[in-house]
Short mmCIF file of C-alpha atoms in Angstrom, two decimals:
data_model
loop_
_atom_site.label_atom_id
_atom_site.label_comp_id
_atom_site.label_asym_id
_atom_site.label_seq_id
_atom_site.Cartn_x
_atom_site.Cartn_y
_atom_site.Cartn_z
CA MET A 30 0.00 0.00 0.00
CA GLY A 31 1.46 3.38 -1.06
CA MET A 32 2.18 6.18 1.34
CA SER A 33 -0.21 9.11 1.40
CA LYS A 34 1.18 12.46 0.32
CA ASN A 35 -0.43 13.94 3.41
CA PHE A 36 1.57 11.70 5.73
CA CYS A 37 3.90 13.75 7.96
CA SER A 38 6.84 12.90 10.12
CA LEU A 39 8.11 14.72 13.17
CA PHE A 40 11.68 15.84 12.54
CA LYS A 41 14.03 17.07 15.24
CA CYS A 42 17.54 18.13 14.32
CA GLU A 43 20.15 19.37 16.78
CA ILE A 44 23.40 20.68 15.33
CA ARG A 45 26.25 21.46 17.71
CA ILE A 46 29.30 23.34 16.48
CA ILE A 47 31.98 22.49 19.03
CA GLN A 48 35.42 23.82 18.09
CA VAL A 49 37.99 24.36 15.35
CA GLN A 50 41.58 23.20 15.00
CA ASN A 51 44.50 23.86 12.60
CA VAL A 52 43.95 27.63 12.58
CA ASP A 53 47.49 28.67 13.64
CA SER A 54 48.12 30.48 10.37
CA ILE A 55 45.00 32.66 10.74
CA LYS A 56 45.00 33.35 14.49
CA SER A 57 46.16 36.97 14.30
CA LYS A 58 43.62 38.19 11.76
CA GLY A 59 40.34 38.53 13.68
CA ASN A 60 37.26 36.76 15.01
CA LEU A 61 36.14 33.40 13.66
CA PHE A 62 32.63 32.03 13.34
CA ALA A 63 30.96 29.05 11.69
CA ARG A 64 28.11 29.43 9.22
CA PHE A 65 25.97 26.59 7.99
CA TYR A 66 22.99 26.18 5.73
CA LEU A 67 19.93 23.99 6.22
CA PRO A 68 17.63 23.13 3.31
CA SER A 69 14.15 24.61 3.64
CA GLY A 70 12.75 22.40 0.88
CA ASN A 71 11.06 25.43 -0.65
CA ASN A 72 12.40 26.21 -4.15
CA ASN A 73 15.95 25.23 -3.16
CA LYS A 74 16.12 28.00 -0.56
CA ARG A 75 18.39 27.46 2.41
CA ILE A 76 18.35 28.77 5.96
CA GLN A 77 21.62 30.42 6.96
CA LEU A 78 22.73 30.14 10.61
CA ASN A 79 25.83 31.62 12.25
CA THR A 80 27.59 30.78 15.49
CA LYS A 81 28.81 33.47 17.83
CA LYS A 82 32.18 35.02 17.02
CA VAL A 83 35.23 33.87 18.97
CA HIS A 84 38.55 35.64 19.04
CA SER A 85 41.04 33.80 16.86
CA LYS A 86 43.95 34.43 19.28
CA SER A 87 42.26 32.25 21.89
CA PHE A 88 41.36 28.58 21.52
CA PRO A 89 38.43 28.81 19.05
CA PHE A 90 35.70 26.98 20.97
CA TRP A 91 31.95 27.51 20.46
CA ASN A 92 30.06 24.52 21.87
CA GLU A 93 26.96 26.16 20.43
CA SER A 94 23.78 24.23 19.58
CA PHE A 95 20.96 24.93 17.15
CA THR A 96 17.74 22.91 17.32
CA LEU A 97 14.98 22.64 14.76
CA ASP A 98 11.70 20.86 15.52
CA CYS A 99 9.18 20.61 12.71
CA SER A 100 6.77 18.34 10.92
CA CYS A 101 7.47 17.52 7.33
CA PRO A 102 6.19 15.25 4.57
CA GLN A 103 7.97 11.93 4.15
CA GLU A 104 9.03 13.09 0.67
CA PHE A 105 11.25 15.73 2.29
CA LEU A 106 13.08 13.12 4.34
CA ASP A 107 13.59 11.03 1.21
CA ARG A 108 15.04 14.03 -0.68
CA LEU A 109 17.21 15.04 2.28
CA LYS A 110 19.33 11.91 1.79
CA HIS A 111 20.56 13.39 -1.51
CA GLU A 112 21.62 16.73 -0.02
CA SER A 113 24.43 17.97 2.22
CA LEU A 114 24.81 20.27 5.18
CA VAL A 115 27.15 23.04 4.01
CA LEU A 116 29.49 24.31 6.74
CA GLU A 117 31.75 27.36 6.37
CA LEU A 118 34.47 28.69 8.63
CA ARG A 119 34.48 32.48 8.31
CA GLN A 120 36.55 35.36 9.63
CA SER A 121 35.04 38.75 10.45
CA LYS A 122 36.27 41.79 8.58
CA LYS A 123 37.18 44.88 10.58
CA ILE A 124 34.27 46.91 9.20
CA LEU A 125 31.46 44.80 7.70
CA GLY A 126 31.09 41.29 6.37
CA SER A 127 33.37 38.29 6.54
CA ASN A 128 35.91 36.30 4.56
CA LEU A 129 35.61 32.60 3.80
CA VAL A 130 38.44 30.64 5.45
CA GLY A 131 37.27 27.17 4.48
CA LYS A 132 34.20 25.19 3.47
CA GLY A 133 33.08 21.62 4.08
CA GLU A 134 30.02 19.47 3.49
CA ILE A 135 28.36 16.72 5.48
CA PRO A 136 26.09 14.47 3.40
CA TRP A 137 22.75 14.10 5.19
CA LYS A 138 22.77 10.44 4.14
CA GLU A 139 25.82 9.89 6.38
CA VAL A 140 24.01 11.55 9.29
CA LEU A 141 20.77 9.64 8.78
CA GLU A 142 22.64 6.33 8.44
CA SER A 143 25.40 7.05 10.99
CA SER A 144 24.00 4.81 13.72
CA PRO A 145 20.67 3.46 14.92
CA ASN A 146 20.38 6.63 17.05
CA MET A 147 21.26 8.94 14.13
CA VAL A 148 24.08 10.68 16.01
CA TYR A 149 26.96 11.98 13.93
CA LYS A 150 30.08 13.47 15.53
CA GLU A 151 33.08 14.18 13.34
CA TRP A 152 35.83 16.63 12.51
CA VAL A 153 34.84 18.19 9.19
CA LYS A 154 37.81 19.16 7.07
CA MET A 155 37.44 22.58 5.50
CA VAL A 156 38.63 23.01 1.94
CA PRO A 157 40.86 26.02 2.45
CA CYS A 158 40.69 29.10 0.35
CA LYS A 159 44.34 29.93 1.09
CA GLU A 160 46.23 28.23 3.91
CA GLU A 161 46.36 25.02 5.97
CA ALA A 162 43.06 23.14 6.13
CA PRO A 163 41.23 23.84 9.38
CA GLU A 164 38.78 21.29 10.79
CA VAL A 165 35.54 22.01 12.63
CA GLU A 166 34.17 19.51 15.13
CA VAL A 167 30.44 19.01 14.57
CA GLU A 168 27.84 16.84 16.28
CA ILE A 169 24.42 16.26 14.72
CA LYS A 170 21.53 14.41 16.35
CA ILE A 171 18.42 13.52 14.37
CA GLN A 172 15.11 12.15 15.62
CA VAL A 173 12.34 11.19 13.23
CA ALA A 174 8.98 9.79 14.30
CA LYS A 175 5.92 9.04 12.23
CA ARG A 176 2.82 10.94 13.30
CA GLU A 177 0.96 7.71 14.12
CA GLU A 178 3.90 6.35 16.15
CA GLU A 179 3.99 9.58 18.11
CA LYS A 180 0.31 9.34 19.01
CA GLU A 181 0.54 5.65 19.95
CA ASN A 182 3.75 5.83 21.97
CA ASN A 183 3.21 9.28 23.47
CA ASN A 184 6.93 9.86 22.92
CA LYS A 185 8.19 12.52 25.35
CA SER A 186 11.09 13.55 23.10
CA PHE A 187 8.70 15.54 20.91
CA ASN A 188 6.42 18.12 22.46
CA PHE A 189 3.82 18.50 19.73
CA ASN A 190 0.21 19.04 20.76
CA TRP A 191 -1.51 19.40 17.41
CA ASP A 192 -3.64 16.60 16.03
CA GLU A 193 -2.61 16.77 12.42
CA CYS A 194 0.43 17.60 10.34
CA GLY A 195 0.84 21.05 11.83
CA CYS A 196 0.13 22.88 8.62
CA LYS A 197 -1.51 26.27 8.93
CA ASN A 198 -4.31 25.31 6.54
CA GLY A 199 -4.83 21.63 7.29
CA HIS A 200 -3.18 19.27 4.83
CA ASP A 201 -3.36 21.52 1.79
CA HIS A 202 0.32 22.42 1.81
CA ASP A 203 3.19 22.45 -0.64
CA HIS A 204 4.62 18.94 -0.42
CA ASN A 205 7.96 20.26 -1.69
CA ALA A 206 8.28 22.69 1.21
CA TRP A 207 9.82 21.69 4.50
CA PHE A 208 7.86 24.42 6.22
CA SER A 209 5.82 27.40 5.09
CA ALA A 210 6.95 31.01 4.80
CA ASP A 211 5.13 31.74 8.07
CA ASP A 212 6.99 28.91 9.77
CA TYR A 213 10.28 30.25 8.39
CA ASP A 214 9.53 33.73 9.79
CA VAL A 215 8.78 32.30 13.24
CA PHE A 216 11.92 30.13 13.08
CA ALA A 217 14.09 33.13 12.06
CA LEU A 218 12.57 35.28 14.83
CA GLY A 219 13.25 32.57 17.38
CA LEU A 220 16.89 32.33 16.29
CA ALA A 221 17.29 36.10 16.43
CA LEU A 222 15.87 36.21 19.96
CA GLU A 223 18.07 33.28 21.01
CA ALA A 224 21.15 35.25 19.96
CA PHE A 225 20.43 37.88 22.63
#
């Protein structure tokens, strides 16, 4: 029996950016931060997230976590296996903006198939733009539960109280979108408030 297009899964993703190593050649040039992009599933748009800035003269250590809880169609999870989490190590400019120090990618398939618990913790090698290749330590935890399993098991790891998919207008949503524009605005506002 085929899966209904209206079938939704609960998706929880926690990404923790821990630290960076091999940055001796760039330590005297300014603050470092990590930037990563999550797919939104909506017309190939991505959500950009930045860690706090740490002074490059000290030991560059963030230990900063970002969590995303949402409901999404099963089709999104299937497509996610063919995409990657893009991670950039950046250095602040003295006035505005930043320079790219290095860039790496983590295939979502590796994360989703990393262990039965879907926990991925690795040093991600950055492809350097100029100097020695820095590495960023990243930990990703994924939890996925089917809507019916959630109702039957009353799983405490998800705190969803709605009865259906969570869509603003019932099940008449864009099946190619991970979440709606309204959801994106709320998510972005929450991240902005978390930064303060």
